[in-house]
Amino acid sequence: MLTEKIREIAKKLLEEGKIEAFLCYEGTSHPFRNRAVLVKSPEEVKKLLWPSFGVINLATPLQKLKGQKAGILATGCVSRAIVVLIQEGQLKREDLFVVGVPCPGMLDPSKVRDKAPEIIDVIDDLKDEVLIVTPEDKIKFSREELLRNNCQECRHPVPPLYDLLLDFSGREKSPDPYRRVQEIEDLTLEERWQWFEREVLRRCFRCYACRQACPLCYCPTCFVDDSRPQWVGKTRDLIDTALYHLVRAYHLAGRCVDCGSCEAACPMDIPLRLLTKKLEKEALLAFSFEAGLDPEAPLLFTSFDENDPEDFMLTSELKASGKI
Amino acid sequence: MFYAVLEGLRRFKIPHSFKFVSIITLYARWIREGRLKVDPSWNKEGLKVTVQDPCKLVRQGLGDQVAEDLRFVIKAVVGEENFVDVYPNMSNNYCCGGGGGSIQAGFREKRMRFGRYKFEQVAKTGADIVVTPCHNCHTQLIDLGTYYKGKFKAVHLWNLITKALVR
Amino acid sequence: MGAGSVLVVGGGIAGVQAALDLAAGGFYVHLLERGPAIGGVMAQLDKTFPTNDCSMCILSPKLVEVGRDLNINLLTLSEILEVSGEPGNFKVRIRKNPRYVDESKCIACGQCAEKCPKKVPNEFDRGLSQRKAIYLLYPQAVPLKYAIDPRHCIWLKKPGRCGFCAKVCPAGAINFEDQPQELELEVGAIILAPGFETYDPTPLENFGYRRLPYVMTAHEFERLLSASGPTRGELIRLSDGRIPRKIAWIQCVGSRDINRAKVPYCSSVCCMYALKQALIAKEHIKGPFEAAIFYMDMRTMGKGFEAYLERARREGVRLLRSRVHTILPAEEGLLLHYVDEKGNLKDESFDMVVLSVGLKPHPTLPSLSQVLSAPQDEFGFLETRLLENRPGVFVCGVGAGPKDIPETVVEASAAAARVENLLAEARHTETREKTYPPERFVFPEAPRIGVFICHCGINIASVVDVEAVTTFARELPDVVYAGHNLFTCAQDTINRIVATIKERQLNRVVIAACTPRTHEPLFQETLRAAGLNPFLFEMANIRDQDSWVHPDDPERATQKAKELVLMAVNRVRLKRPVPLATIKVRRAALVVGGGLSGMQAALSLANQGFEVALVEKSQELGGFARRLFREVYGKPLKVLAEELAAKVASHPRIDVRLGVTISNVEGSVGNFRTTLSDGNVIEHGVVIIATGARPYLPQGRFAFGYGEDKRVKTLLEIDELLERKDPLLKELRQAVFIQCVGSRNEEHPYCSRVCCTHTMEQIIKLKEINPELEIFVLYRDIRTFGKKEILYQKARELGAVFIRYTPERMPQVETKEGLKVLVFDEILKRDLVFEPNLLILANGIVPDAASRELAQFYKCATTSEGFMLEAHLKLRPVDFATEGVFMAGLCHYPKFAEESLSQALAAAARAATVLAKEDLPAESLVAQVDPRRCTACGQCVALCPYHAPSLEEVRPFGLVSVINPSLCKGCGNCAAACRCGAIQVKNLEEEPVLAAVEGSFGRIWY
């Protein structure tokens, strides 16, 4: 089983001194919450497990391990986030030992919790079925139904960067990665704003958990915290909140790997990843660019090609396509 | 012939020891010196007289000086008040269209077409007589007058001088 | 005074350019001008071809610089009495004629002229308007001081009478007792730039000038179009005030005329200026307008000129190849009889006729020539041989022969180079340095802002209510002074600003006027002169961005001006003093290309005392010149090239590197590092690109049998035959030339400039060897411009027959059964067939592909045709827009060898303006990284086009981006890209920008 494989490799790496610490997940007292953990000795590896609910991207805490030679469990999105961090000089490749896992997808705690009033345990077969154990019963669900949204739309379950790839068959690439984005795009302008206001602006109380969870939000002084000049107010005013989310999404354009940590961290279940997913779609369609696949490649905004499309900014083309 | 000799000497740079002068310049000089006495009073009807500047004599020949002399002589023999000039004039005057004589032999239609401007120019002065010291211009102007039904007659300069001679 | 100073005679664009280059090169310049102000004929022009820039806008910054330069002594109203001595040591006696107005007191308020009762014809307006006896030559004159014309002043003629000007002058500047002064100057060299006069067509009665109304010269028309002219630029007929809807231009009035005007040469510029006037007239007139140009040959052979011609055609300017006999009066207009190209007689009436008058030597030239013993040529212009007239005396501009402004500017710089060559040892011996008072430490002070609002004559004030804007500005918080003035850039206003800054203890300045591009450096200097850091300054553009674009809405334009001022005030309040940065100059040059231009430039710089590295990709110096057999300055070009090569190779300061190309370039002006293909690195301060061009190889539609039949040859091949006196030439019966092979077409939409002249030279040589040779020339326009027209006349006299063809009906060449050339003769209206023994193709010049790549190394631009793109087609013809990089020779554009040599000298003079200095001002407003906010993500490093940022370890922050201020140009790309907000450009930080945005909404921002 996957957990065994993980413990085995972690133990080996620590014993051989190849790494100083291994970053992975452990279980908690709660049936559908897993927690990131850093083990520093071979004895501790028994804590580690394959997280069915490993919803926070491990690349975020990885950045705190600068200077240490660290091992990390990396699914597709974790690995891609590491690639972007290497491209942006935040991580050094030689300091890492990446244990890659072709990801079967992870389950969404907020989908599970609605299924029964009291849940004792969740048994995930990592293939098709999930059993939710209540005091009375064991209810069967299809794995797909309880999967995280970003896992359902995942295009890179296999990590592009790894030192070792565990032998496991994970998910296939999603055939319809922009389904939810398309749903919003199909709304009228009015409806879209209403969606935004309802789902995002009225719920958000500016806790910044999304920002803290995101592996790519690492600026020492976030734009939100600037006071001279103050770009964004810190209030719950709809405009302030809108500005915060939109600017943050743009700061992630061409960088976001859709790990879903932002949504998972949000206490108000705001569908945050859709904002950045839309930009991911734009980058792909306009520039054939996907973030986090090749550490040697240039970033989206530092590369320039004479053939880059301009139809999105030429008035004549925008008029012709009915966009304005 | 005047022009042929003049230009031949100039173009082929033939050395010569004689001076080349137009009779008109001599007329003008003699009238000024009083050696050629003329009196315009014969022009009792007040015939209006205008002038043609032949290309080979003036523009391509001896220049504005001879054209000035020409006008001086004409004014002296017909009376200054009876002289009306054309415009443009002197070195800038229009060609009569007679081709320096080369197309007098035939080409009547073309000749008349080429000479239309000259006809209009002379007719506009309202003159009865146009004086021309070139026999090619003379023929051409007479033909033009007939063809376009003008009222003027072309006359050689010496004709008028004889009329004005003081006996 | 002596060898370290130079006398420049003539205050037109040539004199001004030469003076500026010399002063920047370390010499003291006496700039002598006959009239009361500098500017010359260029100041009288409205727009200039081919850029259609406003003449005064591009000229006045140079004039202002001359006025302000400490090392240029402006001697107006002066003339030369006597010259003695020798090169390096001339003594010149000058008479400074009295101005009758004290220059140190006059504030150019204009009260005197208002009160003066004597009206006289205004010569600046070519007599189209009147001025007073006390006058300003033109509104933007330098120096901006009035002068009294002694020929017309009532008091000066009869003391005691009038004198109103002295009574009303608020500065007490009128001085009727002013006397001529005699000065003696000691100078090392003299440059003559006497300029020209235009031909007076009065003797040509057929054109009716001064006889018929509505006929004017092009020179007068230029004044009519000018905003400073008699009608403020409104195009109307002066006699009756009506708008002319149809204007005809008649070319070659007083040029190319051996019979009547007796001026045999071509004036070079009239075809272009007529096209320009036609296009500009169209802009001025609202409603229907037709322009027709009657010409003989359309001479648009300069850079960008052929494209200008095409533009004129597209915009509907009618071009009629016909010579008009006489202008006849018509009802309310003029009548032109002419024969069109089809042979039909036409009568057409026009509302106005403009005579394109030629250029002739200025009437004062003969006396100047006498005083200086400077020989004149047969046309009355001054003789020159590579710009030298006689030892130590150099000539540039139209004074040496008719030419356009770009050529004039090149010659002016070239003359400066020759002087710097001669006087190299005396550089910096007589120049002065500008000193400034110490900078006030404003940091602890509360902001005290001064706002100065400009009328710009009528440019701003005719639309914007300047008073209202001033009142508005006065009420803004922290504004302690607000005032308005007529011309902020005028010297007296500048002085008042300095005084105001000191009096009111201002520590921030806003000037609401034109674009920073014209006068920002001047205003920043003004702050320095008042003891303020020059960056505590902001300009509000209420001219180009307000009054000029909203002339129909003065109310809203005034409101906009107020908002622009508020924005500027908000911005300037947050500005901080920035120290002035300098770069140390590496006083060595790199010349790329060892051909004629490269060698000449290298030699000039080396003779001026600078170290030069000359890089050539082939194994020998000399370039194409080694294969040309034309004669230049009496020597075959081949010999000249060999001589130059020998001089270059043996010169102690020239380091020649053969067989190498450039593989990498780093750095910027003053500090370049060029890596060669052999790995060696050259460090230098400037670079001159002289990489040449290639002859066009006849091919495709323009092959005309070349390569198929050996009787078809190019001009260069014929040169070779002539050189070796090939016996074939004596046996020829008939030769045909085809002009414009490979030029003036879609692939090469430009004129190659030299081919027509080359053809004439060959015809003359061929006829010498073989007088019976029949020669036919198939041409589109004959472009033997300037004095080269004489060659065309000679070729015709020798019996060459010229047959015109149009690009729609190209000559056909058949080689299958013998050599046949078929052409449709436009005049005979028949097809002609020639069977010549020799078909000579006048092939053009095409740019070298390698040059394009080289230009990219130095971050320079090329034109769409592939030639190097200069910073400004008219006034900066040898500079690239990138500082410190210059060009010379064929890589710029096809030209004659003489012109290449001139341009090479000009490039050397321009390069010397950098090399003569120890340090150059660098960009002070550079980007800076706040290491506390930087995460070393590397985006700035990847984006910067100048490679200024790099990631470095900086304690205690760790790895952060550090920006090299000497490489940074302040473009702001990095600042925009930095997500963490760690990069800001000095004085262009986010705060002042946001403050300005808030200001545009009418909000104050602290």
mmCIF file of N, CA, C and O in Angstrom, chain A residues 82-139:
data_model
loop_
_atom_site.group_PDB
_atom_site.id
_atom_site.type_symbol
_atom_site.label_atom_id
_atom_site.label_comp_id
_atom_site.label_asym_id
_atom_site.label_seq_id
_atom_site.Cartn_x
_atom_site.Cartn_y
_atom_site.Cartn_z
ATOM 1 N N ILE A 82 6.834 23.213 -6.707
ATOM 2 C CA ILE A 82 8.275 23.222 -6.441
ATOM 3 C C ILE A 82 9.026 23.725 -7.677
ATOM 4 O O ILE A 82 9.970 24.515 -7.563
ATOM 5 N N VAL A 83 8.569 23.297 -8.860
ATOM 6 C CA VAL A 83 9.230 23.767 -10.088
ATOM 7 C C VAL A 83 9.163 25.289 -10.186
ATOM 8 O O VAL A 83 10.160 25.962 -10.468
ATOM 9 N N VAL A 84 7.970 25.845 -9.950
ATOM 10 C CA VAL A 84 7.834 27.311 -10.048
ATOM 11 C C VAL A 84 8.730 27.983 -9.023
ATOM 12 O O VAL A 84 9.394 28.977 -9.295
ATOM 13 N N LEU A 85 8.795 27.397 -7.814
ATOM 14 C CA LEU A 85 9.627 28.011 -6.782
ATOM 15 C C LEU A 85 11.090 27.963 -7.161
ATOM 16 O O LEU A 85 11.867 28.855 -6.848
ATOM 17 N N ILE A 86 11.487 26.883 -7.869
ATOM 18 C CA ILE A 86 12.877 26.819 -8.337
ATOM 19 C C ILE A 86 13.110 27.879 -9.414
ATOM 20 O O ILE A 86 14.098 28.612 -9.391
ATOM 21 N N GLN A 87 12.152 28.003 -10.344
ATOM 22 C CA GLN A 87 12.278 29.021 -11.387
ATOM 23 C C GLN A 87 12.396 30.409 -10.797
ATOM 24 O O GLN A 87 13.103 31.268 -11.319
ATOM 25 N N GLU A 88 11.717 30.618 -9.672
ATOM 26 C CA GLU A 88 11.716 31.948 -9.065
ATOM 27 C C GLU A 88 12.754 32.066 -7.973
ATOM 28 O O GLU A 88 12.698 32.963 -7.144
ATOM 29 N N GLY A 89 13.680 31.152 -7.941
ATOM 30 C CA GLY A 89 14.812 31.285 -7.037
ATOM 31 C C GLY A 89 14.494 31.117 -5.576
ATOM 32 O O GLY A 89 15.301 31.483 -4.725
ATOM 33 N N GLN A 90 13.322 30.535 -5.251
ATOM 34 C CA GLN A 90 12.985 30.406 -3.834
ATOM 35 C C GLN A 90 13.477 29.084 -3.256
ATOM 36 O O GLN A 90 13.582 28.933 -2.040
ATOM 37 N N LEU A 91 13.665 28.109 -4.118
ATOM 38 C CA LEU A 91 14.162 26.814 -3.658
ATOM 39 C C LEU A 91 15.360 26.433 -4.516
ATOM 40 O O LEU A 91 15.419 26.773 -5.693
ATOM 41 N N LYS A 92 16.275 25.707 -3.899
ATOM 42 C CA LYS A 92 17.411 25.227 -4.678
ATOM 43 C C LYS A 92 17.187 23.744 -4.958
ATOM 44 O O LYS A 92 16.953 22.957 -4.027
ATOM 45 N N ARG A 93 17.312 23.371 -6.210
ATOM 46 C CA ARG A 93 17.074 21.974 -6.603
ATOM 47 C C ARG A 93 17.928 21.013 -5.805
ATOM 48 O O ARG A 93 17.489 19.935 -5.384
ATOM 49 N N GLU A 94 19.194 21.393 -5.585
ATOM 50 C CA GLU A 94 20.103 20.449 -4.946
ATOM 51 C C GLU A 94 19.789 20.248 -3.464
ATOM 52 O O GLU A 94 20.304 19.330 -2.832
ATOM 53 N N ASP A 95 18.940 21.110 -2.883
ATOM 54 C CA ASP A 95 18.579 20.941 -1.483
ATOM 55 C C ASP A 95 17.404 19.996 -1.298
ATOM 56 O O ASP A 95 16.956 19.771 -0.174
ATOM 57 N N LEU A 96 16.857 19.488 -2.422
ATOM 58 C CA LEU A 96 15.610 18.730 -2.309
ATOM 59 C C LEU A 96 15.783 17.272 -2.718
ATOM 60 O O LEU A 96 16.564 16.976 -3.635
ATOM 61 N N PHE A 97 15.044 16.417 -2.075
ATOM 62 C CA PHE A 97 14.866 15.066 -2.578
ATOM 63 C C PHE A 97 13.370 14.867 -2.723
ATOM 64 O O PHE A 97 12.645 14.739 -1.752
ATOM 65 N N VAL A 98 12.936 14.839 -3.984
ATOM 66 C CA VAL A 98 11.492 14.804 -4.221
ATOM 67 C C VAL A 98 11.052 13.358 -4.445
ATOM 68 O O VAL A 98 11.527 12.688 -5.365
ATOM 69 N N VAL A 99 10.165 12.896 -3.551
ATOM 70 C CA VAL A 99 9.590 11.560 -3.708
ATOM 71 C C VAL A 99 8.262 11.731 -4.413
ATOM 72 O O VAL A 99 7.281 12.189 -3.826
ATOM 73 N N GLY A 100 8.258 11.397 -5.695
ATOM 74 C CA GLY A 100 7.062 11.647 -6.475
ATOM 75 C C GLY A 100 6.053 10.523 -6.368
ATOM 76 O O GLY A 100 6.419 9.365 -6.237
ATOM 77 N N VAL A 101 4.764 10.873 -6.431
ATOM 78 C CA VAL A 101 3.688 9.881 -6.403
ATOM 79 C C VAL A 101 2.720 10.205 -7.523
ATOM 80 O O VAL A 101 2.174 11.303 -7.552
ATOM 81 N N PRO A 102 2.484 9.289 -8.461
ATOM 82 C CA PRO A 102 1.402 9.543 -9.429
ATOM 83 C C PRO A 102 0.086 9.580 -8.659
ATOM 84 O O PRO A 102 -0.341 8.582 -8.102
ATOM 85 N N CYS A 103 -0.516 10.772 -8.623
ATOM 86 C CA CYS A 103 -1.558 11.036 -7.633
ATOM 87 C C CYS A 103 -2.908 10.435 -7.999
ATOM 88 O O CYS A 103 -3.379 10.592 -9.117
ATOM 89 N N PRO A 104 -3.527 9.724 -7.057
ATOM 90 C CA PRO A 104 -4.883 9.214 -7.301
ATOM 91 C C PRO A 104 -5.947 10.264 -7.021
ATOM 92 O O PRO A 104 -7.140 10.024 -7.171
ATOM 93 N N GLY A 105 -5.533 11.437 -6.657
ATOM 94 C CA GLY A 105 -6.487 12.465 -6.281
ATOM 95 C C GLY A 105 -6.758 12.385 -4.796
ATOM 96 O O GLY A 105 -6.569 11.347 -4.175
ATOM 97 N N MET A 106 -7.171 13.491 -4.212
ATOM 98 C CA MET A 106 -7.472 13.512 -2.788
ATOM 99 C C MET A 106 -8.917 13.871 -2.562
ATOM 100 O O MET A 106 -9.555 14.497 -3.402
ATOM 101 N N LEU A 107 -9.421 13.465 -1.399
ATOM 102 C CA LEU A 107 -10.822 13.710 -1.079
ATOM 103 C C LEU A 107 -11.008 15.070 -0.436
ATOM 104 O O LEU A 107 -10.115 15.602 0.200
ATOM 105 N N ASP A 108 -12.182 15.592 -0.622
ATOM 106 C CA ASP A 108 -12.485 16.939 -0.134
ATOM 107 C C ASP A 108 -13.223 16.856 1.211
ATOM 108 O O ASP A 108 -14.347 16.349 1.278
ATOM 109 N N PRO A 109 -12.605 17.327 2.288
ATOM 110 C CA PRO A 109 -13.255 17.246 3.605
ATOM 111 C C PRO A 109 -14.620 17.912 3.599
ATOM 112 O O PRO A 109 -15.554 17.402 4.223
ATOM 113 N N SER A 110 -14.782 19.024 2.895
ATOM 114 C CA SER A 110 -16.075 19.713 2.962
ATOM 115 C C SER A 110 -17.145 18.923 2.215
ATOM 116 O O SER A 110 -18.331 19.123 2.443
ATOM 117 N N LYS A 111 -16.772 18.020 1.313
ATOM 118 C CA LYS A 111 -17.782 17.175 0.678
ATOM 119 C C LYS A 111 -18.143 16.020 1.585
ATOM 120 O O LYS A 111 -19.299 15.599 1.660
ATOM 121 N N VAL A 112 -17.144 15.528 2.296
ATOM 122 C CA VAL A 112 -17.373 14.378 3.181
ATOM 123 C C VAL A 112 -18.244 14.780 4.356
ATOM 124 O O VAL A 112 -19.168 14.048 4.733
ATOM 125 N N ARG A 113 -17.970 15.934 4.940
ATOM 126 C CA ARG A 113 -18.634 16.256 6.199
ATOM 127 C C ARG A 113 -20.140 16.361 6.055
ATOM 128 O O ARG A 113 -20.877 16.177 7.004
ATOM 129 N N ASP A 114 -20.631 16.658 4.832
ATOM 130 C CA ASP A 114 -22.079 16.787 4.652
ATOM 131 C C ASP A 114 -22.785 15.441 4.545
ATOM 132 O O ASP A 114 -24.008 15.378 4.504
ATOM 133 N N LYS A 115 -21.993 14.404 4.395
ATOM 134 C CA LYS A 115 -22.626 13.111 4.078
ATOM 135 C C LYS A 115 -23.324 12.457 5.263
ATOM 136 O O LYS A 115 -24.196 11.604 5.072
ATOM 137 N N ALA A 116 -22.910 12.783 6.485
ATOM 138 C CA ALA A 116 -23.571 12.150 7.655
ATOM 139 C C ALA A 116 -23.396 13.044 8.865
ATOM 140 O O ALA A 116 -22.418 13.774 8.940
ATOM 141 N N PRO A 117 -24.339 12.984 9.790
ATOM 142 C CA PRO A 117 -24.239 13.867 10.968
ATOM 143 C C PRO A 117 -23.029 13.533 11.832
ATOM 144 O O PRO A 117 -22.416 14.390 12.397
ATOM 145 N N GLU A 118 -22.693 12.245 11.979
ATOM 146 C CA GLU A 118 -21.537 11.890 12.779
ATOM 147 C C GLU A 118 -20.688 10.899 12.008
ATOM 148 O O GLU A 118 -21.150 9.845 11.597
ATOM 149 N N ILE A 119 -19.447 11.219 11.762
ATOM 150 C CA ILE A 119 -18.581 10.324 10.985
ATOM 151 C C ILE A 119 -17.453 9.847 11.878
ATOM 152 O O ILE A 119 -16.766 10.650 12.524
ATOM 153 N N ILE A 120 -17.299 8.521 11.928
ATOM 154 C CA ILE A 120 -16.260 7.962 12.787
ATOM 155 C C ILE A 120 -14.979 7.761 11.995
ATOM 156 O O ILE A 120 -13.882 7.970 12.513
ATOM 157 N N ASP A 121 -15.151 7.285 10.732
ATOM 158 C CA ASP A 121 -13.954 6.995 9.956
ATOM 159 C C ASP A 121 -14.247 7.105 8.460
ATOM 160 O O ASP A 121 -15.417 7.016 8.038
ATOM 161 N N VAL A 122 -13.201 7.276 7.679
ATOM 162 C CA VAL A 122 -13.338 7.307 6.216
ATOM 163 C C VAL A 122 -12.305 6.348 5.655
ATOM 164 O O VAL A 122 -11.113 6.457 5.960
ATOM 165 N N ILE A 123 -12.799 5.364 4.869
ATOM 166 C CA ILE A 123 -11.853 4.390 4.307
ATOM 167 C C ILE A 123 -11.783 4.593 2.798
ATOM 168 O O ILE A 123 -12.771 4.458 2.081
ATOM 169 N N ASP A 124 -10.590 4.919 2.349
ATOM 170 C CA ASP A 124 -10.379 5.284 0.946
ATOM 171 C C ASP A 124 -9.598 4.188 0.262
ATOM 172 O O ASP A 124 -8.495 3.845 0.707
ATOM 173 N N ASP A 125 -10.167 3.577 -0.805
ATOM 174 C CA ASP A 125 -9.412 2.491 -1.435
ATOM 175 C C ASP A 125 -8.458 2.998 -2.500
ATOM 176 O O ASP A 125 -7.800 2.241 -3.173
ATOM 177 N N LEU A 126 -8.409 4.308 -2.660
ATOM 178 C CA LEU A 126 -7.497 4.968 -3.600
ATOM 179 C C LEU A 126 -7.781 4.602 -5.054
ATOM 180 O O LEU A 126 -7.004 4.904 -5.926
ATOM 181 N N LYS A 127 -8.938 3.931 -5.249
ATOM 182 C CA LYS A 127 -9.274 3.584 -6.638
ATOM 183 C C LYS A 127 -10.674 4.056 -7.002
ATOM 184 O O LYS A 127 -10.829 5.023 -7.734
ATOM 185 N N ASP A 128 -11.695 3.368 -6.545
ATOM 186 C CA ASP A 128 -13.044 3.772 -6.947
ATOM 187 C C ASP A 128 -13.958 4.080 -5.791
ATOM 188 O O ASP A 128 -14.969 4.740 -5.964
ATOM 189 N N GLU A 129 -13.687 3.532 -4.634
ATOM 190 C CA GLU A 129 -14.694 3.603 -3.573
ATOM 191 C C GLU A 129 -14.192 4.204 -2.306
ATOM 192 O O GLU A 129 -13.041 4.037 -1.920
ATOM 193 N N VAL A 130 -15.140 4.858 -1.650
ATOM 194 C CA VAL A 130 -14.848 5.383 -0.330
ATOM 195 C C VAL A 130 -15.965 4.930 0.600
ATOM 196 O O VAL A 130 -17.144 4.987 0.269
ATOM 197 N N LEU A 131 -15.544 4.441 1.747
ATOM 198 C CA LEU A 131 -16.543 4.030 2.752
ATOM 199 C C LEU A 131 -16.557 5.032 3.873
ATOM 200 O O LEU A 131 -15.537 5.327 4.490
ATOM 201 N N ILE A 132 -17.756 5.601 4.102
ATOM 202 C CA ILE A 132 -17.861 6.515 5.239
ATOM 203 C C ILE A 132 -18.503 5.738 6.389
ATOM 204 O O ILE A 132 -19.609 5.204 6.254
ATOM 205 N N VAL A 133 -17.783 5.685 7.520
ATOM 206 C CA VAL A 133 -18.254 4.873 8.663
ATOM 207 C C VAL A 133 -18.946 5.770 9.667
ATOM 208 O O VAL A 133 -18.343 6.673 10.244
ATOM 209 N N THR A 134 -20.219 5.515 9.884
ATOM 210 C CA THR A 134 -20.961 6.226 10.920
ATOM 211 C C THR A 134 -21.161 5.263 12.084
ATOM 212 O O THR A 134 -20.915 4.076 11.930
ATOM 213 N N PRO A 135 -21.681 5.739 13.202
ATOM 214 C CA PRO A 135 -21.940 4.811 14.319
ATOM 215 C C PRO A 135 -22.892 3.694 13.903
ATOM 216 O O PRO A 135 -22.814 2.576 14.371
ATOM 217 N N GLU A 136 -23.814 4.019 12.981
ATOM 218 C CA GLU A 136 -24.803 2.996 12.593
ATOM 219 C C GLU A 136 -24.367 2.192 11.402
ATOM 220 O O GLU A 136 -24.774 1.050 11.243
ATOM 221 N N ASP A 137 -23.635 2.790 10.521
ATOM 222 C CA ASP A 137 -23.554 2.213 9.187
ATOM 223 C C ASP A 137 -22.190 2.411 8.549
ATOM 224 O O ASP A 137 -21.334 3.133 9.061
ATOM 225 N N LYS A 138 -22.064 1.751 7.373
ATOM 226 C CA LYS A 138 -20.920 2.046 6.508
ATOM 227 C C LYS A 138 -21.488 2.424 5.148
ATOM 228 O O LYS A 138 -22.017 1.561 4.443
ATOM 229 N N ILE A 139 -21.445 3.654 4.770
ATOM 230 C CA ILE A 139 -22.065 4.081 3.499
ATOM 231 C C ILE A 139 -20.994 4.122 2.417
ATOM 232 O O ILE A 139 -19.890 4.619 2.617
#
